Amino acid sequence: MKRIWYILTIVLISAPAIAQTTAGQLLRQGMYKEDIEGDLKGAIIVYERILSRFPDDRKSAAMSQLRIGCCQEKLGLNEAAASYRSVIANFSDQTQVVKAARVKLARLNGRGEGLSTEEKAALVDYYIKRKYVDLMSDLSADGSKIAFTDWTTGNLVVKDVKSGQITPLTHKTWDESREFAYWKVWSRDGKRIAYVWYGGIDSAQLRVISVDGGNPQIVHAHPGMYLQPKDWTPDGNYIIAKLTRLKEADPTEGPGQKVVRLSLSSGSYEILYAVDGMARGTECSRDGQHIVFGNKLGDEAVGGKVYLYSFTDRSVIQVPGLEASDSPCWSPDGRFVLYRVMTGQGANLVALEMDKGKAVGRPIVIGTNLAETVRRRAGVTNEHLNAYLRKSEALLLSAEKRAMESFDEEFTANVLDTAWDVLAWEGPNVYGFSSCGRYSLSARPGYLRYEPDPMTSLGGNPMFCDSYSYWYYPALVLCRMFKGTQWCLEAKGTIRLLSGADNQG
């Protein structure tokens, strides 16, 4: 009996103690788990118990909500920002706690983790406008103008995005010269454009021209060398370019392609670092101290990694983040590095804040399935895609019935022979360039000019983004069926393939 009485005594004493636990006592328990034991998940459970059991204890409830946010932030959870916002929205009478929540939320915002939906959308829009366009065109820093090649002449032109007005900066025709403007990059102040003036393997000049007109400056011209401009330094004195030797390599430079800093005043360059041929994205930071770039490693089939080059110590470090990432750029204010990450569901856009060459916080996904976003913004619908596919299938069937044993095509008539099938995209495209689906037999008699099809996969199915989610412009397909078990193709002319927006080469 004595033993039973002892047990009952403990029960009778302990039960009232539990019943009388206050919000303040629970709060102290949660703080002990958080600050002393380091049990953040256990602390969150205690704080949530306070919110459910003592909702009328405004002071304890507000502090519990704030502490939940602190634990979530320490755990690296995205929910931290929402918890701080909950304090601000639901406990306005607890001024000191609300003030603390505002400070913590501001710090999260500074690291990008508390970016609002609108801020994320603005960064996605900025990235798409600069990355999901023709790779040889370039949008000015303020987004008001785009530089590209007018493939009806080969000239470098500038288009005002708002008005649509096009201003040529070079002046020639195809009959006068087969040279043309290639890769273009705007200076930071929007007053100059660096570009390649391409005339063949032994004639690829890197030039700079003012948007106000005048003669271009030939910055670099060397037979067998190709300098592709990638960006300008903020001071406008140098161009960051990718160097490719088209003939024999210089043994003093080592193998592979190089990224160089080219002086506009002297035309000389210094090698900064080596890159793979599939490297995508090279951009100088706003303070001119770093270059962010993507680089494919070894035998990686998809994507690669993002790196940061420092002008101070000439080091190259990998930007911490996710695998299969590429095509980086800086955000407009220079706070974030934006880059794509390949997933099984497409390409996501990630933001990572950088401070003096070091990552702050962790990568934050700010946009998903970029390819679908690009199609939606361009107005490309499933109806467009299905109509194009049905037309391609119908053309294939009709072409089989009209297949010929042999044929000659001189392209001397103004009307295309009916044996040719024309498959043109009739839906919208991103910038409204006029050459999509256009061909000409009269622009130059004896020549067929048309835009090759860079976006159609086998079977005529349009794929507006390739496996890397790069955007391609809709174009034109010309096809002709011929039959027989023995045949040969005799080329009687020259096929010149030129990539680029408004391509009619």
XYZ file of C-alpha atoms in Angstrom:
505
model
C 0.000 0.000 0.000
C 2.793 2.355 0.708
C 4.185 1.905 -2.790
C 0.817 2.550 -4.443
C 0.211 5.672 -2.359
C 3.583 7.060 -3.434
C 2.732 6.686 -7.128
C -0.660 8.257 -6.709
C 0.887 11.185 -4.927
C 3.115 11.913 -7.881
C 0.175 11.822 -10.252
C -1.934 14.112 -8.116
C 0.864 16.630 -7.822
C 1.983 16.516 -11.459
C -1.414 16.805 -13.111
C -2.201 20.277 -11.722
C 1.281 21.417 -12.753
C 0.601 20.570 -16.393
C -2.807 22.147 -16.345
C -1.392 25.399 -15.030
C 1.402 25.781 -17.676
C 1.192 29.337 -18.995
C 2.033 30.852 -22.351
C 5.065 32.478 -20.773
C 6.350 29.143 -19.474
C 5.934 27.521 -22.898
C 7.681 30.470 -24.509
C 10.659 29.986 -22.202
C 10.689 26.271 -23.060
C 10.754 27.080 -26.760
C 13.523 29.629 -26.319
C 15.579 27.085 -24.347
C 15.237 24.543 -27.151
C 16.115 27.163 -29.742
C 18.979 29.000 -28.050
C 20.516 26.403 -25.697
C 19.776 22.972 -27.158
C 19.788 24.089 -30.792
C 16.667 22.005 -31.444
C 15.076 24.369 -33.972
C 12.373 21.994 -35.163
C 11.438 21.158 -31.576
C 11.276 24.869 -30.752
C 8.917 25.501 -33.672
C 6.561 22.831 -32.290
C 6.491 24.594 -28.903
C 5.890 28.030 -30.480
C 3.064 26.648 -32.631
C 1.505 25.165 -29.470
C 1.439 28.664 -27.959
C -0.315 30.074 -31.030
C -3.008 27.374 -30.882
C -3.538 27.315 -27.073
C -3.080 30.998 -26.188
C -4.288 33.098 -29.157
C -5.556 35.812 -26.793
C -2.149 36.302 -25.171
C -1.118 38.813 -27.816
C 2.406 39.413 -26.532
C 3.328 35.719 -26.273
C 1.613 34.852 -29.571
C 3.425 37.635 -31.450
C 6.772 36.625 -29.969
C 6.090 32.973 -30.845
C 5.330 33.856 -34.453
C 8.535 35.918 -34.624
C 10.545 33.054 -33.093
C 9.073 30.605 -35.624
C 10.413 32.847 -38.378
C 13.845 32.954 -36.707
C 13.995 29.153 -36.531
C 12.890 28.812 -40.144
C 15.534 31.311 -41.228
C 18.247 29.373 -39.384
C 17.027 26.169 -41.060
C 17.201 27.866 -44.465
C 13.470 27.527 -45.098
C 11.644 29.835 -47.519
C 8.738 30.077 -45.048
C 10.732 32.472 -42.833
C 9.672 35.539 -44.825
C 5.996 34.522 -44.587
C 6.306 34.131 -40.809
C 7.744 37.645 -40.440
C 4.999 39.038 -42.653
C 2.440 37.282 -40.457
C 3.771 39.145 -37.409
C 3.475 42.470 -39.238
C -0.031 41.726 -40.543
C -1.598 40.113 -37.464
C 0.048 41.772 -34.435
C 0.118 45.466 -35.201
C -0.583 46.220 -31.507
C 2.749 44.600 -30.515
C 4.906 47.420 -31.817
C 8.317 46.182 -30.604
C 7.801 42.688 -32.003
C 6.545 44.106 -35.293
C 9.598 46.357 -35.481
C 11.875 43.332 -34.996
C 9.974 41.420 -37.711
C 10.395 44.312 -40.142
C 14.158 44.366 -39.539
C 14.464 40.635 -40.104
C 12.276 40.741 -43.219
C 14.334 43.594 -44.634
C 17.480 41.543 -44.124
C 15.899 38.609 -45.936
C 14.868 40.914 -48.771
C 18.439 42.118 -48.967
C 19.548 38.525 -49.528
C 16.837 37.860 -52.096
C 15.071 35.270 -49.955
C 12.222 37.634 -49.218
C 11.710 38.798 -52.803
C 8.076 39.518 -53.525
C 6.208 37.907 -56.389
C 6.425 41.154 -58.335
C 10.188 41.433 -57.802
C 10.732 37.863 -58.956
C 8.576 38.444 -62.035
C 10.612 41.548 -62.908
C 13.863 39.558 -62.739
C 12.395 36.771 -64.883
C 11.270 39.364 -67.434
C 14.731 40.967 -67.443
C 16.433 37.606 -67.993
C 14.119 36.458 -70.783
C 14.490 39.703 -72.723
C 18.274 39.315 -72.739
C 18.732 35.570 -73.008
C 15.771 34.180 -74.936
C 16.361 36.189 -78.094
C 18.427 35.631 -81.193
C 21.914 34.833 -79.894
C 23.581 37.253 -82.290
C 21.372 40.209 -81.391
C 21.668 42.355 -78.275
C 19.301 44.506 -76.256
C 20.556 47.821 -74.899
C 20.973 48.176 -71.132
C 17.833 50.301 -70.822
C 15.835 47.899 -73.000
C 14.883 50.588 -75.519
C 16.822 49.355 -78.581
C 17.951 46.095 -80.103
C 20.945 45.694 -82.417
C 20.783 42.977 -85.056
C 21.717 42.147 -88.636
C 19.427 43.077 -91.510
C 19.952 39.936 -93.571
C 18.501 41.525 -96.695
C 21.724 43.557 -96.870
C 24.091 42.208 -94.201
C 24.141 45.583 -92.443
C 24.196 46.289 -88.722
C 20.938 47.988 -87.774
C 19.315 49.306 -84.597
C 15.602 48.923 -83.934
C 13.698 51.143 -81.533
C 11.645 48.654 -79.505
C 8.802 51.105 -78.862
C 8.396 52.785 -82.239
C 9.711 49.992 -84.454
C 11.935 52.410 -86.364
C 15.033 50.750 -87.844
C 18.261 52.710 -88.356
C 21.147 51.189 -90.357
C 24.636 51.857 -88.970
C 26.514 50.283 -91.892
C 25.650 50.720 -95.535
C 26.143 48.049 -98.197
C 24.280 45.550 -100.385
C 24.916 41.873 -101.057
C 25.877 42.753 -104.621
C 28.556 45.109 -103.331
C 29.962 42.782 -100.687
C 29.395 39.375 -99.104
C 30.581 40.701 -95.734
C 28.079 41.108 -92.928
C 27.683 42.157 -89.284
C 27.802 39.348 -86.764
C 27.784 39.209 -82.920
C 26.818 42.533 -81.322
C 27.206 43.964 -77.823
C 26.031 47.349 -76.524
C 28.249 49.521 -74.345
C 26.844 50.227 -70.876
C 25.939 53.812 -71.764
C 24.110 52.766 -74.940
C 26.267 54.980 -77.175
C 28.405 52.362 -78.950
C 28.116 48.840 -80.290
C 30.913 46.293 -80.616
C 30.394 43.766 -83.400
C 32.153 41.378 -85.764
C 32.432 42.360 -89.417
C 32.725 38.939 -91.052
C 34.179 38.413 -94.498
C 35.451 34.860 -94.181
C 37.875 32.800 -92.144
C 40.721 35.208 -92.886
C 38.683 38.365 -92.507
C 36.820 38.650 -89.195
C 37.257 42.124 -87.729
C 36.088 43.267 -84.318
C 34.729 46.770 -84.799
C 33.110 49.468 -82.692
C 30.659 52.017 -84.053
C 28.727 54.919 -82.567
C 24.933 54.716 -82.674
C 25.035 58.311 -83.937
C 26.693 57.072 -87.119
C 30.104 57.681 -88.616
C 32.917 55.338 -89.578
C 33.545 52.275 -87.416
C 36.754 51.757 -85.449
C 38.578 48.546 -86.341
C 39.755 47.394 -82.921
C 41.211 44.025 -83.886
C 41.819 42.289 -87.222
C 44.087 39.291 -87.571
C 43.815 36.490 -90.185
C 42.856 33.166 -88.657
C 41.701 34.722 -85.379
C 38.148 35.331 -84.316
C 37.223 37.614 -81.419
C 33.563 37.412 -80.416
C 32.509 40.378 -78.232
C 30.706 39.323 -75.059
C 30.520 42.472 -72.916
C 32.055 45.864 -72.174
C 33.796 46.870 -68.976
C 31.790 49.551 -67.137
C 34.359 52.251 -67.906
C 33.989 51.635 -71.646
C 37.731 51.185 -72.187
C 37.798 47.431 -72.742
C 35.755 44.717 -74.424
C 35.454 41.234 -72.930
C 35.654 38.795 -75.862
C 36.018 35.093 -76.597
C 39.087 34.269 -78.665
C 39.002 31.415 -81.161
C 41.928 30.573 -83.417
C 40.483 29.353 -86.704
C 43.752 27.884 -87.937
C 46.805 26.892 -85.952
C 46.757 27.517 -82.219
C 49.392 29.605 -80.491
C 51.367 27.194 -78.269
C 52.076 29.987 -75.796
C 48.352 30.405 -75.106
C 47.553 26.770 -74.396
C 44.711 24.715 -75.930
C 41.055 25.689 -76.247
C 39.196 28.955 -76.469
C 40.061 31.908 -74.254
C 38.226 34.840 -72.766
C 40.278 38.003 -73.162
C 40.155 41.681 -72.212
C 40.670 43.752 -75.348
C 41.892 47.351 -75.153
C 40.024 49.778 -77.389
C 42.931 52.203 -77.428
C 45.720 49.795 -78.440
C 43.893 46.778 -79.886
C 45.994 44.460 -77.713
C 44.468 41.837 -75.458
C 45.301 39.880 -72.336
C 44.080 36.343 -71.711
C 41.903 36.001 -68.616
C 40.852 32.342 -68.544
C 40.081 29.332 -70.771
C 36.573 28.101 -71.606
C 34.912 25.211 -73.371
C 33.489 25.780 -76.834
C 29.942 25.398 -75.454
C 30.427 28.030 -72.736
C 27.384 30.311 -72.492
C 27.014 33.634 -70.770
C 29.865 36.060 -70.056
C 29.112 39.339 -68.284
C 31.117 41.885 -66.320
C 29.869 42.958 -62.899
C 28.583 46.498 -62.380
C 31.692 47.472 -60.403
C 34.004 45.943 -63.011
C 35.686 43.644 -60.496
C 34.301 40.283 -61.650
C 33.054 38.347 -64.659
C 30.321 35.756 -64.284
C 30.264 33.028 -66.926
C 28.933 29.559 -67.624
C 31.194 26.728 -68.690
C 30.577 23.138 -69.708
C 32.849 20.657 -67.992
C 34.292 17.591 -69.640
C 31.679 15.292 -71.127
C 28.640 16.914 -69.517
C 25.816 16.578 -72.013
C 23.495 19.132 -70.456
C 24.297 22.444 -68.880
C 27.470 22.929 -66.893
C 28.362 25.184 -63.999
C 28.562 28.913 -63.264
C 31.870 30.549 -62.378
C 33.170 33.898 -61.198
C 36.439 35.446 -62.406
C 38.147 38.048 -60.216
C 40.213 40.824 -61.790
C 41.836 41.421 -58.390
C 43.586 38.076 -57.902
C 42.847 36.516 -61.339
C 41.109 33.581 -59.666
C 38.240 31.507 -61.038
C 35.823 30.055 -58.494
C 32.631 28.080 -58.935
C 29.480 29.880 -57.881
C 27.759 27.749 -55.217
C 24.476 26.412 -56.407
C 22.778 23.658 -58.319
C 24.129 21.328 -60.982
C 23.445 21.644 -64.717
C 23.417 25.450 -64.604
C 24.453 27.896 -67.308
C 23.792 31.210 -69.109
C 24.363 33.556 -66.154
C 23.980 37.317 -66.079
C 23.848 40.036 -63.426
C 20.575 41.570 -62.313
C 20.054 45.231 -63.326
C 21.282 46.524 -59.947
C 24.161 44.035 -59.788
C 22.925 42.413 -56.561
C 22.134 38.999 -57.992
C 23.600 36.507 -60.392
C 20.765 35.046 -62.444
C 21.240 31.679 -64.135
C 19.311 28.756 -65.537
C 19.178 25.322 -63.954
C 18.092 22.355 -66.052
C 15.521 20.023 -64.486
C 13.392 17.171 -65.721
C 10.534 19.660 -66.193
C 12.538 22.254 -68.148
C 14.771 25.162 -67.209
C 14.247 27.080 -63.963
C 15.638 30.539 -63.249
C 17.693 30.927 -60.082
C 18.851 34.094 -58.276
C 21.887 34.188 -56.005
C 22.955 37.370 -54.237
C 26.649 38.241 -54.514
C 28.579 40.658 -52.332
C 32.156 41.519 -53.345
C 32.581 38.262 -55.192
C 31.066 36.069 -52.485
C 27.677 34.400 -52.356
C 25.215 35.695 -49.772
C 22.574 33.248 -48.658
C 21.629 30.448 -50.984
C 20.240 30.081 -54.534
C 16.543 30.930 -54.802
C 14.325 29.633 -57.618
C 12.441 32.646 -58.957
C 10.976 31.201 -62.161
C 10.059 27.735 -63.452
C 9.785 26.260 -66.954
C 11.252 29.219 -68.801
C 10.513 27.716 -72.210
C 6.773 27.696 -71.531
C 6.989 31.251 -70.181
C 8.676 32.424 -73.386
C 6.088 30.734 -75.596
C 3.234 32.192 -73.558
C 4.649 35.724 -73.694
C 5.183 35.447 -77.437
C 1.561 34.428 -77.874
C 2.448 30.980 -79.220
C -0.418 28.652 -78.341
C -1.019 24.927 -78.623
C -3.412 25.749 -81.467
C -0.526 27.311 -83.411
C 1.674 24.291 -82.801
C -1.021 21.776 -83.732
C -1.949 23.645 -86.914
C 1.693 23.689 -87.966
C 2.020 19.955 -87.294
C -1.144 19.091 -89.245
C 0.084 21.129 -92.204
C 3.496 19.445 -92.165
C 1.891 15.989 -92.112
C -0.412 16.879 -95.013
C 2.504 18.209 -97.056
C 4.471 15.031 -96.449
C 1.623 12.861 -97.714
C 1.036 14.987 -100.810
C 4.766 15.117 -101.564
C 4.971 11.325 -101.667
C 2.378 11.260 -104.438
C 4.325 13.820 -106.478
C 7.809 12.361 -105.948
C 10.041 12.577 -109.039
C 12.913 10.447 -110.285
C 15.050 13.518 -110.989
C 14.767 17.268 -111.373
C 16.755 20.412 -112.110
C 16.104 23.628 -110.245
C 17.836 26.805 -111.368
C 15.582 29.218 -109.405
C 15.434 31.546 -112.379
C 11.661 32.006 -112.392
C 9.858 34.496 -110.175
C 7.452 31.785 -109.018
C 8.535 28.679 -107.156
C 7.953 25.368 -108.959
C 4.812 23.689 -107.599
C 6.820 20.529 -106.931
C 8.314 22.353 -103.959
C 6.345 22.308 -100.736
C 6.434 25.379 -98.535
C 5.891 25.063 -94.807
C 5.826 28.479 -93.181
C 5.098 29.391 -89.585
C 2.005 31.571 -89.443
C 1.880 32.245 -85.719
C 3.467 35.077 -83.730
C 7.149 35.472 -82.916
C 8.886 37.372 -80.131
C 9.929 40.656 -81.751
C 7.686 40.630 -84.804
C 10.557 40.341 -87.296
C 9.126 40.327 -90.797
C 11.220 37.601 -92.421
C 9.668 34.644 -90.610
C 8.286 32.336 -93.305
C 9.396 34.613 -96.155
C 11.373 33.636 -99.214
C 12.242 35.474 -102.408
C 13.065 34.511 -105.996
C 13.121 38.078 -107.266
C 15.407 39.819 -104.767
C 18.353 38.517 -106.769
C 17.501 36.648 -110.018
C 18.942 33.169 -110.144
C 19.066 32.911 -106.345
C 16.574 31.592 -103.847
C 16.730 33.506 -100.600
C 14.988 32.048 -97.618
C 15.302 31.648 -93.908
C 16.466 28.126 -92.989
C 14.497 26.270 -90.369
C 16.365 26.269 -87.054
C 13.458 25.153 -84.923
C 11.809 22.164 -86.610
C 12.606 18.681 -85.365
C 12.164 15.432 -87.297
C 8.693 15.087 -88.725
C 8.122 18.823 -88.997
C 7.199 19.299 -85.353
C 8.159 22.819 -84.273
C 10.343 22.875 -81.181
C 10.558 26.493 -80.147
C 13.176 25.656 -77.566
C 15.874 23.050 -77.961
C 16.914 20.562 -75.278
C 18.740 23.382 -73.503
C 15.589 25.572 -73.637
C 17.143 28.107 -75.994
C 14.571 30.053 -77.955
C 14.562 29.817 -81.738
C 12.586 31.984 -84.114
C 9.909 30.338 -86.260
C 11.084 30.116 -89.832
C 10.481 28.475 -93.202
C 10.823 24.962 -94.547
C 11.166 24.231 -98.279
C 11.032 20.545 -99.133
C 10.789 18.365 -102.190
C 10.310 14.604 -102.414
C 12.107 12.470 -104.977
C 12.077 8.710 -105.342
C 14.163 5.861 -106.710
C 16.662 3.376 -105.355
C 19.663 5.014 -106.995
C 20.192 8.740 -107.176
C 22.819 11.409 -106.716
C 22.624 15.043 -105.714
C 24.611 17.455 -107.826
C 25.031 20.864 -106.247
C 24.977 23.578 -108.873
C 25.138 26.508 -106.508
C 26.260 27.672 -103.095
C 24.229 27.358 -99.940
C 25.010 30.083 -97.430
C 23.566 29.569 -93.969
C 23.303 32.698 -91.876
C 21.727 32.691 -88.451
C 20.006 35.674 -86.954
C 16.807 37.589 -86.496
C 15.247 38.931 -89.706
C 17.419 36.457 -91.635
C 16.915 36.384 -95.385
C 20.462 35.358 -96.304
